[in-house]
Amino acid sequence: MFRAILYYRGKMGNNILNATNIRKTINYLRKNGIRHAYYAAKERIEEEKKSDYIYEEPKEAVLEMQRGSWKDLPYRFSIIVPAYETKAEYMRELIDSVRRQSYERWELIIADASTSSGVEEIVAEYQEMENERRIRYIRLIENRGISENTNVGIEAAEGDYIGLLDHDDVLTPDALYEIAGVIHESEEKGGRPTLIYSDEDKFTDNIVTPQAGNGYDSRGENTARIYKDVNRKYDFNLDLILSNNYICHFMVVEATLMKSLKLQKKYDGAQDYNLVLRTIDKLFTSKSVDDVTELNKMVLHVPRVLYHWRCHENSTAENTASKTYAYDAGKAALEDFCKKRGWKTQVCHSLHLGFYQIGYLPDIFSVRPEVGIIGGRILDGRNKIVSGIYNEKGERLYLGVHKEYSGGNTHKAALMQDCAAVDIRCVRVCSALQPLFEQITSVTYCEKGEQKLADVSGITCDEEGYRKLSMELGRAAARMGYLVVWNPLITIKL
């Protein structure tokens, strides 16, 4: 495994063999063994080699235009920050990032459990500025953990939507503008979103040579900061959120619901994940949605990076082993969700920390009646994905990904997820949709093999023909209100 790292170091330069990658490789080796660690290290090196992500902050002229665009919208946002002995430079940058918002209807509530006065003194400086009364400071008499500290801020919030911001992270200056725009557009169509989330990236404070276009700090000054590991998220995807908290940052929740749910101390470390899962459960139990497809109207995605997650030694952004308790808390939150839904399941940690696998007892169709089709991945002779999962455009996702790879830092190629269609050569269909399968494919539905996959030996067509049949089946199932689920653990070879 380490020979592979050294080989790629020679091909790519010394920047790959850094402390972070070595630490991640060692932690992964201890957890998963040599074979999995070898492929994980190899994939990460290859991903870093081809990474070309650059974050570019909106120009001041654009921000000025934004200030005028949504100034008459009524939505007020409450940003809650639980602080504890926060470094002065981190707190100043956080506050500056909120004050620079091009959408100006906000309040920043800092719930401080520090024993020192550093955070309070910094906030006092800002509060004394002219017309700056939007920053509110709450001194907590004791540190009761991140959930209960945050709950104090949630209780005090006066906004229409409540967002959570970690004390060492920052928002992009257009964050609230973009969120407000999504809410406005939804309301114009007669909706009222419950949860809105955005894409995010990570940034490092490492001292490096400045590079043009690499970004600016919250005061607009040129910096040597490196933005990396961008997380371009999917629109709401139930089975993906049941595999990992891909929603994460930046997220706002309708205030009334947030105040009723709050955060739960027993899930500290995964309190945000637990909040997302309980929000989804609440939408079902309150009859806010008639079926699972309605969640896409209540949980909305802004496909822009609006949140920068700071990387330092003790953060989970940089060192996933720094808070391993958080991943056990995430597993417990997921188990709790499944229990509330009445699902008979077994939740396990996957190879990657913070990512989970759900086993359905006895199978997914008997546990979840909203699932109509489930399919897996198809590999070629080189053990690379050639088909399996399709998006709405009929494109094959994760094409060319090796079977031992996870698909990058978000590991999507290794996670169960909802999709537009799955390849009919590697598929199972619930009993209610089997007549539909027969109508579309012109073959009798029957299952074969240990994986109980549909027998499609009677179908003769080329790759394009299989794609058309797969998409037709997936779209027909969706029109009937069923989910199509991709499970990469189901695998066949051509």
Short mmCIF file of C-alpha atoms in Angstrom, two decimals:
data_model
loop_
_atom_site.label_atom_id
_atom_site.label_comp_id
_atom_site.label_asym_id
_atom_site.label_seq_id
_atom_site.Cartn_x
_atom_site.Cartn_y
_atom_site.Cartn_z
CA MET A 1 0.00 0.00 0.00
CA PHE A 2 2.69 2.50 0.97
CA ARG A 3 4.63 1.57 -2.19
CA ALA A 4 1.60 2.85 -4.09
CA ILE A 5 1.74 6.15 -2.18
CA LEU A 6 5.45 6.54 -2.89
CA TYR A 7 4.94 5.66 -6.56
CA TYR A 8 2.30 8.33 -6.99
CA ARG A 9 4.44 10.76 -5.03
CA GLY A 10 7.07 10.36 -7.68
CA LYS A 11 4.51 10.96 -10.42
CA MET A 12 2.80 13.91 -8.76
CA GLY A 13 5.23 15.61 -6.41
CA ASN A 14 5.60 15.90 -2.67
CA ASN A 15 2.30 17.64 -2.01
CA ILE A 16 0.38 14.34 -1.96
CA LEU A 17 2.46 12.68 0.76
CA ASN A 18 1.34 15.08 3.46
CA ALA A 19 0.45 14.60 7.11
CA THR A 20 -3.29 14.59 6.45
CA ASN A 21 -3.14 11.85 3.82
CA ILE A 22 -0.76 9.74 5.89
CA ARG A 23 -2.99 10.05 8.95
CA LYS A 24 -6.11 9.17 6.97
CA THR A 25 -4.37 6.18 5.42
CA ILE A 26 -3.18 4.84 8.77
CA ASN A 27 -6.62 5.28 10.37
CA TYR A 28 -8.30 3.58 7.42
CA LEU A 29 -5.75 0.72 7.54
CA ARG A 30 -6.45 0.07 11.21
CA LYS A 31 -10.19 0.05 10.64
CA ASN A 32 -10.54 -1.82 7.35
CA GLY A 33 -7.37 -3.79 6.63
CA ILE A 34 -4.66 -3.68 3.99
CA ARG A 35 -6.68 -4.34 0.80
CA HIS A 36 -9.31 -1.68 1.42
CA ALA A 37 -6.69 0.79 2.68
CA TYR A 38 -4.59 0.27 -0.44
CA TYR A 39 -7.47 1.13 -2.78
CA ALA A 40 -8.63 4.03 -0.58
CA ALA A 41 -5.14 5.57 -0.63
CA LYS A 42 -4.79 4.98 -4.35
CA GLU A 43 -8.16 6.55 -5.12
CA ARG A 44 -7.51 9.60 -2.94
CA ILE A 45 -4.19 10.22 -4.63
CA GLU A 46 -5.79 9.96 -8.06
CA GLU A 47 -8.61 12.29 -7.00
CA GLU A 48 -6.19 14.91 -5.69
CA LYS A 49 -4.20 14.68 -8.90
CA LYS A 50 -7.17 15.70 -11.04
CA SER A 51 -8.73 18.16 -8.59
CA ASP A 52 -9.02 21.63 -10.12
CA TYR A 53 -11.52 23.23 -7.75
CA ILE A 54 -11.21 26.96 -7.17
CA TYR A 55 -13.69 28.96 -5.13
CA GLU A 56 -14.33 32.45 -6.44
CA GLU A 57 -16.24 34.85 -4.24
CA PRO A 58 -18.92 36.99 -5.94
CA LYS A 59 -17.59 40.35 -7.04
CA GLU A 60 -18.65 43.41 -5.06
CA ALA A 61 -20.76 44.65 -8.00
CA VAL A 62 -22.71 41.38 -7.93
CA LEU A 63 -23.20 41.60 -4.17
CA GLU A 64 -24.44 45.17 -4.53
CA MET A 65 -26.98 44.03 -7.12
CA GLN A 66 -28.10 41.31 -4.75
CA ARG A 67 -28.62 43.81 -1.93
CA GLY A 68 -31.19 45.55 -4.05
CA SER A 69 -32.86 42.45 -5.52
CA TRP A 70 -34.39 40.84 -2.43
CA LYS A 71 -34.52 43.81 -0.04
CA ASP A 72 -38.32 43.72 0.07
CA LEU A 73 -38.61 40.01 0.90
CA PRO A 74 -40.02 39.44 4.40
CA TYR A 75 -37.96 36.43 5.47
CA ARG A 76 -35.71 36.92 8.45
CA PHE A 77 -32.96 34.43 9.20
CA SER A 78 -31.63 33.56 12.64
CA ILE A 79 -28.06 32.22 12.55
CA ILE A 80 -27.19 30.29 15.71
CA VAL A 81 -23.55 29.84 16.77
CA PRO A 82 -22.63 27.77 19.84
CA ALA A 83 -19.25 29.16 20.94
CA TYR A 84 -16.70 27.69 23.31
CA GLU A 85 -13.25 29.24 23.80
CA THR A 86 -13.29 30.19 20.13
CA LYS A 87 -10.06 31.61 18.75
CA ALA A 88 -10.33 35.36 18.28
CA GLU A 89 -9.44 35.24 14.59
CA TYR A 90 -12.05 32.54 13.97
CA MET A 91 -14.80 34.47 15.75
CA ARG A 92 -14.00 37.72 13.96
CA GLU A 93 -14.03 36.02 10.59
CA LEU A 94 -17.32 34.27 11.35
CA ILE A 95 -18.98 37.53 12.39
CA ASP A 96 -17.58 39.34 9.37
CA SER A 97 -18.93 36.65 7.05
CA VAL A 98 -22.45 37.18 8.43
CA ARG A 99 -22.19 40.98 8.39
CA ARG A 100 -21.18 40.87 4.71
CA GLN A 101 -24.36 39.06 3.68
CA SER A 102 -25.93 40.65 0.62
CA TYR A 103 -29.33 39.71 2.07
CA GLU A 104 -29.48 41.85 5.18
CA ARG A 105 -32.53 40.58 7.10
CA TRP A 106 -30.72 38.42 9.66
CA GLU A 107 -29.82 38.12 13.30
CA LEU A 108 -26.71 36.40 14.62
CA ILE A 109 -27.13 34.72 18.00
CA ILE A 110 -23.94 33.60 19.74
CA ALA A 111 -24.53 31.26 22.68
CA ASP A 112 -21.21 31.30 24.54
CA ALA A 113 -20.23 28.61 27.04
CA SER A 114 -16.63 29.84 27.38
CA THR A 115 -15.12 30.38 30.81
CA SER A 116 -12.95 33.20 29.43
CA SER A 117 -14.26 36.56 28.23
CA GLY A 118 -12.63 36.55 24.79
CA VAL A 119 -15.75 35.85 22.72
CA GLU A 120 -17.87 38.29 24.73
CA GLU A 121 -15.34 41.08 24.26
CA ILE A 122 -15.19 40.55 20.50
CA VAL A 123 -18.98 40.56 20.19
CA ALA A 124 -19.16 43.74 22.29
CA GLU A 125 -16.86 45.48 19.80
CA TYR A 126 -19.24 44.70 16.95
CA GLN A 127 -22.36 45.56 18.91
CA GLU A 128 -20.99 49.04 19.53
CA MET A 129 -20.70 49.70 15.79
CA GLU A 130 -23.24 52.09 14.31
CA ASN A 131 -26.59 50.46 13.49
CA GLU A 132 -25.26 47.00 14.31
CA ARG A 133 -27.90 45.54 16.62
CA ARG A 134 -28.39 42.31 14.72
CA ILE A 135 -25.71 40.50 16.74
CA ARG A 136 -27.04 39.06 19.98
CA TYR A 137 -24.85 37.56 22.69
CA ILE A 138 -25.99 35.02 25.29
CA ARG A 139 -23.67 34.08 28.13
CA LEU A 140 -24.32 30.48 29.21
CA ILE A 141 -23.78 29.72 32.87
CA GLU A 142 -22.34 26.29 32.09
CA ASN A 143 -21.19 24.23 29.15
CA ARG A 144 -23.88 21.62 28.60
CA GLY A 145 -22.65 20.35 25.24
CA ILE A 146 -23.21 21.48 21.68
CA SER A 147 -26.87 20.48 21.42
CA GLU A 148 -28.13 22.10 24.61
CA ASN A 149 -25.93 25.16 24.11
CA THR A 150 -27.37 25.57 20.61
CA ASN A 151 -30.90 25.07 21.91
CA VAL A 152 -30.57 28.23 24.01
CA GLY A 153 -29.95 30.16 20.82
CA ILE A 154 -32.80 28.40 19.03
CA GLU A 155 -35.21 29.36 21.82
CA ALA A 156 -34.15 32.99 21.56
CA ALA A 157 -34.40 33.14 17.76
CA GLU A 158 -36.94 35.54 16.23
CA GLY A 159 -36.47 34.73 12.55
CA ASP A 160 -38.66 32.83 10.10
CA TYR A 161 -35.88 30.32 9.37
CA ILE A 162 -33.07 29.16 11.63
CA GLY A 163 -29.61 28.19 10.38
CA LEU A 164 -26.70 26.63 12.25
CA LEU A 165 -23.12 27.87 11.90
CA ASP A 166 -20.14 26.24 13.64
CA HIS A 167 -17.94 28.64 15.58
CA ASP A 168 -14.89 28.09 13.37
CA ASP A 169 -16.60 28.15 9.94
CA VAL A 170 -17.81 30.95 7.66
CA LEU A 171 -20.64 31.70 5.23
CA THR A 172 -20.14 32.99 1.72
CA PRO A 173 -21.45 36.57 1.31
CA ASP A 174 -24.31 35.43 -0.93
CA ALA A 175 -25.49 32.59 1.33
CA LEU A 176 -28.70 34.13 2.68
CA TYR A 177 -29.47 35.80 -0.65
CA GLU A 178 -29.50 32.42 -2.38
CA ILE A 179 -31.55 30.78 0.37
CA ALA A 180 -34.09 33.63 0.36
CA GLY A 181 -34.41 33.34 -3.40
CA VAL A 182 -35.24 29.63 -3.21
CA ILE A 183 -37.91 30.28 -0.57
CA HIS A 184 -39.40 33.10 -2.66
CA GLU A 185 -39.51 31.01 -5.83
CA SER A 186 -41.13 28.12 -3.96
CA GLU A 187 -43.80 30.38 -2.47
CA GLU A 188 -44.60 31.82 -5.89
CA LYS A 189 -45.44 28.25 -6.94
CA GLY A 190 -47.67 27.78 -3.91
CA GLY A 191 -45.17 25.96 -1.71
CA ARG A 192 -43.44 26.66 1.57
CA PRO A 193 -40.14 24.76 1.99
CA THR A 194 -39.32 23.30 5.38
CA LEU A 195 -35.59 22.71 5.00
CA ILE A 196 -33.15 24.28 2.54
CA TYR A 197 -29.51 23.27 2.14
CA SER A 198 -26.55 24.21 -0.06
CA ASP A 199 -23.28 22.86 -1.39
CA GLU A 200 -20.15 23.37 0.68
CA ASP A 201 -16.38 23.15 0.57
CA LYS A 202 -13.49 22.98 3.03
CA PHE A 203 -10.66 25.40 3.54
CA THR A 204 -7.30 25.19 5.17
CA ASP A 205 -5.28 27.72 7.12
CA ASN A 206 -1.99 26.20 5.98
CA ILE A 207 0.62 28.75 4.96
CA VAL A 208 1.22 28.32 1.24
CA THR A 209 2.26 30.44 -1.70
CA PRO A 210 -0.71 32.61 -2.78
CA GLN A 211 -2.33 31.59 -6.04
CA ALA A 212 -4.43 33.80 -8.27
CA GLY A 213 -8.15 33.09 -8.00
CA ASN A 214 -7.76 30.98 -4.87
CA GLY A 215 -10.22 33.05 -2.88
CA TYR A 216 -10.52 35.90 -0.44
CA ASP A 217 -11.09 36.04 3.27
CA SER A 218 -14.23 37.48 4.85
CA ARG A 219 -12.87 41.03 4.64
CA GLY A 220 -12.08 40.75 0.95
CA GLU A 221 -8.32 40.62 1.43
CA ASN A 222 -6.13 38.42 -0.76
CA THR A 223 -5.08 35.30 1.14
CA ALA A 224 -3.05 32.15 0.75
CA ARG A 225 -6.07 30.07 1.74
CA ILE A 226 -6.76 26.86 -0.12
CA TYR A 227 -10.36 25.79 -0.79
CA LYS A 228 -10.78 22.08 -1.47
CA ASP A 229 -13.02 19.01 -1.26
CA VAL A 230 -16.04 20.71 -2.76
CA ASN A 231 -19.24 18.80 -2.06
CA ARG A 232 -21.59 19.20 -5.01
CA LYS A 233 -24.72 17.73 -3.51
CA TYR A 234 -27.72 16.02 -5.03
CA ASP A 235 -31.24 17.33 -4.72
CA PHE A 236 -33.11 15.69 -1.87
CA ASN A 237 -32.48 11.95 -1.96
CA LEU A 238 -34.07 9.87 0.79
CA ASP A 239 -31.86 6.80 0.51
CA LEU A 240 -28.72 8.88 0.26
CA ILE A 241 -29.54 10.73 3.49
CA LEU A 242 -30.10 7.28 5.03
CA SER A 243 -26.50 6.48 4.08
CA ASN A 244 -24.81 9.71 5.17
CA ASN A 245 -25.64 13.25 6.26
CA TYR A 246 -24.84 14.65 2.85
CA ILE A 247 -27.08 17.69 3.58
CA CYS A 248 -24.81 18.93 6.40
CA HIS A 249 -23.85 22.63 5.79
CA PHE A 250 -25.36 25.16 5.07
CA MET A 251 -28.84 24.24 6.26
CA VAL A 252 -31.79 26.31 7.44
CA VAL A 253 -35.03 24.95 8.90
CA GLU A 254 -38.42 26.63 9.23
CA ALA A 255 -38.36 28.26 12.66
CA THR A 256 -41.55 26.80 14.12
CA LEU A 257 -40.43 23.28 13.33
CA MET A 258 -36.87 23.91 14.52
CA LYS A 259 -38.13 25.24 17.84
CA SER A 260 -40.36 22.20 18.31
CA LEU A 261 -37.61 19.71 17.47
CA LYS A 262 -34.48 21.43 18.79
CA LEU A 263 -31.30 19.36 19.10
CA GLN A 264 -31.00 16.25 21.24
CA LYS A 265 -28.04 15.92 23.60
CA LYS A 266 -27.79 12.15 23.29
CA TYR A 267 -26.80 12.60 19.65
CA ASP A 268 -24.05 15.17 20.30
CA GLY A 269 -21.56 14.93 17.46
CA ALA A 270 -24.30 13.95 15.02
CA GLN A 271 -26.92 16.42 16.24
CA ASP A 272 -27.36 17.94 12.77
CA TYR A 273 -27.91 14.52 11.19
CA ASN A 274 -30.43 13.63 13.86
CA LEU A 275 -32.20 16.95 13.20
CA VAL A 276 -32.44 16.23 9.47
CA LEU A 277 -33.81 12.73 10.07
CA ARG A 278 -36.36 13.96 12.61
CA THR A 279 -37.41 16.73 10.22
CA ILE A 280 -38.08 14.15 7.51
CA ASP A 281 -39.97 11.95 9.95
CA LYS A 282 -42.02 14.94 11.09
CA LEU A 283 -43.01 15.75 7.52
CA PHE A 284 -44.36 12.21 7.14
CA THR A 285 -46.14 11.97 10.47
CA SER A 286 -47.68 15.45 10.22
CA LYS A 287 -49.11 14.53 6.81
CA SER A 288 -47.22 17.45 5.27
CA VAL A 289 -46.45 15.05 2.42
CA ASP A 290 -48.74 12.45 0.90
CA ASP A 291 -45.89 10.22 -0.27
CA VAL A 292 -42.11 10.20 -0.38
CA THR A 293 -41.96 12.04 -3.70
CA GLU A 294 -43.55 15.10 -2.03
CA LEU A 295 -40.41 15.51 0.10
CA ASN A 296 -38.70 17.01 -2.94
CA LYS A 297 -41.00 20.04 -2.59
CA MET A 298 -40.38 20.47 1.13
CA VAL A 299 -36.63 19.85 1.26
CA LEU A 300 -34.86 22.05 -1.29
CA HIS A 301 -31.28 22.21 -2.51
CA VAL A 302 -29.34 25.32 -3.56
CA PRO A 303 -26.65 24.04 -5.97
CA ARG A 304 -24.04 26.61 -4.95
CA VAL A 305 -21.23 26.61 -2.38
CA LEU A 306 -22.54 28.80 0.45
CA TYR A 307 -20.52 27.41 3.37
CA HIS A 308 -16.79 27.08 4.04
CA TRP A 309 -15.87 24.35 6.54
CA ARG A 310 -12.58 25.14 8.28
CA CYS A 311 -9.94 22.39 8.40
CA HIS A 312 -7.68 22.18 11.42
CA GLU A 313 -6.20 19.37 13.47
CA ASN A 314 -9.19 18.87 15.75
CA SER A 315 -11.95 19.34 13.17
CA THR A 316 -13.78 16.44 11.55
CA ALA A 317 -13.33 18.25 8.24
CA GLU A 318 -9.58 17.56 8.39
CA ASN A 319 -9.31 14.56 10.70
CA THR A 320 -12.27 12.18 10.63
CA ALA A 321 -10.84 10.17 13.53
CA SER A 322 -10.83 13.25 15.81
CA LYS A 323 -14.45 12.70 16.86
CA THR A 324 -15.19 9.03 16.36
CA TYR A 325 -18.01 9.26 18.91
CA ALA A 326 -19.87 11.39 16.37
CA TYR A 327 -20.13 8.47 13.95
CA ASP A 328 -21.57 6.19 16.62
CA ALA A 329 -24.06 8.95 17.40
CA GLY A 330 -24.94 9.12 13.70
CA LYS A 331 -25.55 5.38 13.63
CA ALA A 332 -27.81 5.66 16.69
CA ALA A 333 -29.73 8.54 15.07
CA LEU A 334 -30.30 6.45 11.95
CA GLU A 335 -31.42 3.46 14.00
CA ASP A 336 -33.86 5.72 15.83
CA PHE A 337 -35.28 7.00 12.53
CA CYS A 338 -35.79 3.46 11.21
CA LYS A 339 -37.51 2.44 14.44
CA LYS A 340 -39.87 5.43 14.27
CA ARG A 341 -40.77 4.52 10.69
CA GLY A 342 -41.53 0.94 11.81
CA TRP A 343 -38.78 -0.49 9.60
CA LYS A 344 -37.14 -3.78 10.53
CA THR A 345 -33.51 -2.99 9.78
CA GLN A 346 -29.93 -3.49 10.84
CA VAL A 347 -27.70 -0.40 10.60
CA CYS A 348 -23.95 -0.88 10.21
CA HIS A 349 -20.94 1.38 9.76
CA SER A 350 -19.55 1.27 6.23
CA LEU A 351 -15.86 1.29 5.37
CA HIS A 352 -15.91 5.09 5.65
CA LEU A 353 -16.46 6.94 8.92
CA GLY A 354 -19.80 8.73 8.98
CA PHE A 355 -21.28 6.56 6.24
CA TYR A 356 -23.76 3.77 6.91
CA GLN A 357 -25.38 0.70 5.41
CA ILE A 358 -28.92 -0.38 6.17
CA GLY A 359 -29.86 -4.03 5.94
CA TYR A 360 -33.59 -4.66 5.51
CA LEU A 361 -35.21 -7.67 7.19
CA PRO A 362 -36.23 -9.71 5.30
CA ASP A 363 -35.97 -7.45 2.22
CA ILE A 364 -36.48 -3.83 1.25
CA PHE A 365 -39.82 -4.37 -0.51
CA SER A 366 -41.48 -5.87 2.56
CA VAL A 367 -40.13 -3.13 4.83
CA ARG A 368 -40.63 -0.09 2.59
CA PRO A 369 -43.70 -0.19 0.35
CA GLU A 370 -42.67 3.06 -1.38
CA VAL A 371 -39.70 1.29 -3.01
CA GLY A 372 -40.68 -0.20 -6.36
CA ILE A 373 -37.38 -1.08 -8.00
CA ILE A 374 -33.92 -1.84 -6.68
CA GLY A 375 -30.83 -2.42 -8.79
CA GLY A 376 -27.09 -2.64 -8.59
CA ARG A 377 -23.91 -2.05 -10.52
CA ILE A 378 -22.59 -3.82 -13.60
CA LEU A 379 -18.82 -4.33 -13.95
CA ASP A 380 -16.64 -5.05 -16.94
CA GLY A 381 -13.66 -7.42 -17.09
CA ARG A 382 -11.41 -4.80 -15.49
CA ASN A 383 -13.74 -4.51 -12.48
CA LYS A 384 -14.91 -1.03 -13.47
CA ILE A 385 -18.53 0.18 -13.47
CA VAL A 386 -20.00 0.21 -16.97
CA SER A 387 -23.66 0.57 -16.03
CA GLY A 388 -26.19 0.33 -13.23
CA ILE A 389 -27.49 3.75 -12.22
CA TYR A 390 -28.98 6.47 -14.44
CA ASN A 391 -29.82 10.09 -13.77
CA GLU A 392 -32.81 11.99 -15.20
CA LYS A 393 -30.93 12.65 -18.43
CA GLY A 394 -30.31 8.94 -18.96
CA GLU A 395 -26.61 9.29 -18.19
CA ARG A 396 -24.76 6.45 -16.47
CA LEU A 397 -23.36 7.63 -13.14
CA TYR A 398 -20.00 6.49 -11.74
CA LEU A 399 -18.94 5.24 -15.15
CA GLY A 400 -15.40 3.84 -15.04
CA VAL A 401 -15.14 3.80 -11.23
CA HIS A 402 -13.25 0.72 -10.03
CA LYS A 403 -15.30 -1.64 -7.88
CA GLU A 404 -13.01 -1.01 -4.90
CA TYR A 405 -13.26 2.77 -5.21
CA SER A 406 -15.94 4.83 -3.48
CA GLY A 407 -16.21 7.71 -5.95
CA GLY A 408 -14.20 10.44 -4.24
CA ASN A 409 -14.42 12.28 -0.92
CA THR A 410 -18.22 12.03 -0.78
CA HIS A 411 -18.17 8.25 -1.45
CA LYS A 412 -21.40 8.42 -3.47
CA ALA A 413 -20.42 5.48 -5.70
CA ALA A 414 -20.48 3.25 -2.62
CA LEU A 415 -23.81 4.45 -1.17
CA MET A 416 -27.42 3.45 -1.60
CA GLN A 417 -29.40 6.23 -3.25
CA ASP A 418 -32.57 6.99 -5.14
CA CYS A 419 -32.21 7.54 -8.87
CA ALA A 420 -34.14 7.91 -12.13
CA ALA A 421 -33.50 4.34 -13.24
CA VAL A 422 -31.34 1.27 -12.79
CA ASP A 423 -30.13 -1.06 -15.52
CA ILE A 424 -32.70 -3.81 -16.14
CA ARG A 425 -29.87 -6.36 -16.42
CA CYS A 426 -29.25 -5.98 -12.67
CA VAL A 427 -32.63 -5.30 -11.13
CA ARG A 428 -35.37 -6.54 -8.82
CA VAL A 429 -38.97 -5.29 -9.03
CA CYS A 430 -41.67 -5.33 -6.37
CA SER A 431 -44.69 -7.53 -7.05
CA ALA A 432 -46.97 -4.54 -7.81
CA LEU A 433 -44.68 -3.41 -10.65
CA GLN A 434 -43.88 -6.78 -12.16
CA PRO A 435 -46.73 -6.48 -14.74
CA LEU A 436 -45.24 -3.11 -15.71
CA PHE A 437 -41.84 -4.74 -16.17
CA GLU A 438 -43.38 -7.39 -18.41
CA GLN A 439 -45.27 -4.78 -20.43
CA ILE A 440 -42.12 -2.72 -21.07
CA THR A 441 -39.65 -5.55 -21.67
CA SER A 442 -42.01 -8.10 -23.30
CA VAL A 443 -40.56 -10.89 -21.12
CA THR A 444 -42.11 -12.72 -18.19
CA TYR A 445 -40.78 -11.54 -14.85
CA CYS A 446 -38.91 -14.17 -12.88
CA GLU A 447 -35.91 -14.02 -10.56
CA LYS A 448 -32.75 -16.07 -10.60
CA GLY A 449 -29.52 -16.51 -8.63
CA GLU A 450 -28.58 -15.70 -5.06
CA GLN A 451 -29.26 -12.01 -5.62
CA LYS A 452 -32.75 -12.79 -6.98
CA LEU A 453 -32.28 -10.55 -10.01
CA ALA A 454 -34.78 -10.40 -12.85
CA ASP A 455 -34.03 -12.86 -15.65
CA VAL A 456 -33.53 -10.75 -18.78
CA SER A 457 -31.98 -13.45 -20.92
CA GLY A 458 -34.96 -13.17 -23.24
CA ILE A 459 -34.11 -9.56 -24.11
CA THR A 460 -31.81 -9.01 -27.06
CA CYS A 461 -30.63 -5.45 -27.69
CA ASP A 462 -27.55 -3.21 -27.65
CA GLU A 463 -26.43 -0.84 -24.87
CA GLU A 464 -28.70 1.91 -26.12
CA GLY A 465 -31.63 -0.49 -26.09
CA TYR A 466 -30.95 -1.49 -22.48
CA ARG A 467 -30.71 2.19 -21.54
CA LYS A 468 -34.07 3.01 -23.14
CA LEU A 469 -35.82 0.08 -21.46
CA SER A 470 -34.27 0.96 -18.09
CA MET A 471 -35.31 4.60 -18.34
CA GLU A 472 -38.82 3.73 -19.45
CA LEU A 473 -39.27 1.39 -16.50
CA GLY A 474 -37.84 3.91 -14.02
CA ARG A 475 -39.97 6.80 -15.26
CA ALA A 476 -43.12 4.70 -15.25
CA ALA A 477 -42.43 3.64 -11.65
CA ALA A 478 -41.87 7.27 -10.62
CA ARG A 479 -45.17 8.34 -12.19
CA MET A 480 -46.86 5.75 -10.00
CA GLY A 481 -45.21 7.21 -6.88
CA TYR A 482 -42.53 4.57 -6.39
CA LEU A 483 -38.84 5.08 -5.62
CA VAL A 484 -36.08 3.51 -7.70
CA VAL A 485 -33.16 2.61 -5.44
CA TRP A 486 -29.57 1.83 -6.41
CA ASN A 487 -27.59 -0.46 -4.10
CA PRO A 488 -23.90 -0.84 -5.09
CA LEU A 489 -23.63 -3.96 -2.95
CA ILE A 490 -25.68 -5.71 -5.66
CA THR A 491 -23.08 -6.44 -8.32
CA ILE A 492 -22.82 -8.48 -11.49
CA LYS A 493 -20.19 -8.78 -14.22
CA LEU A 494 -20.85 -8.66 -17.94
#
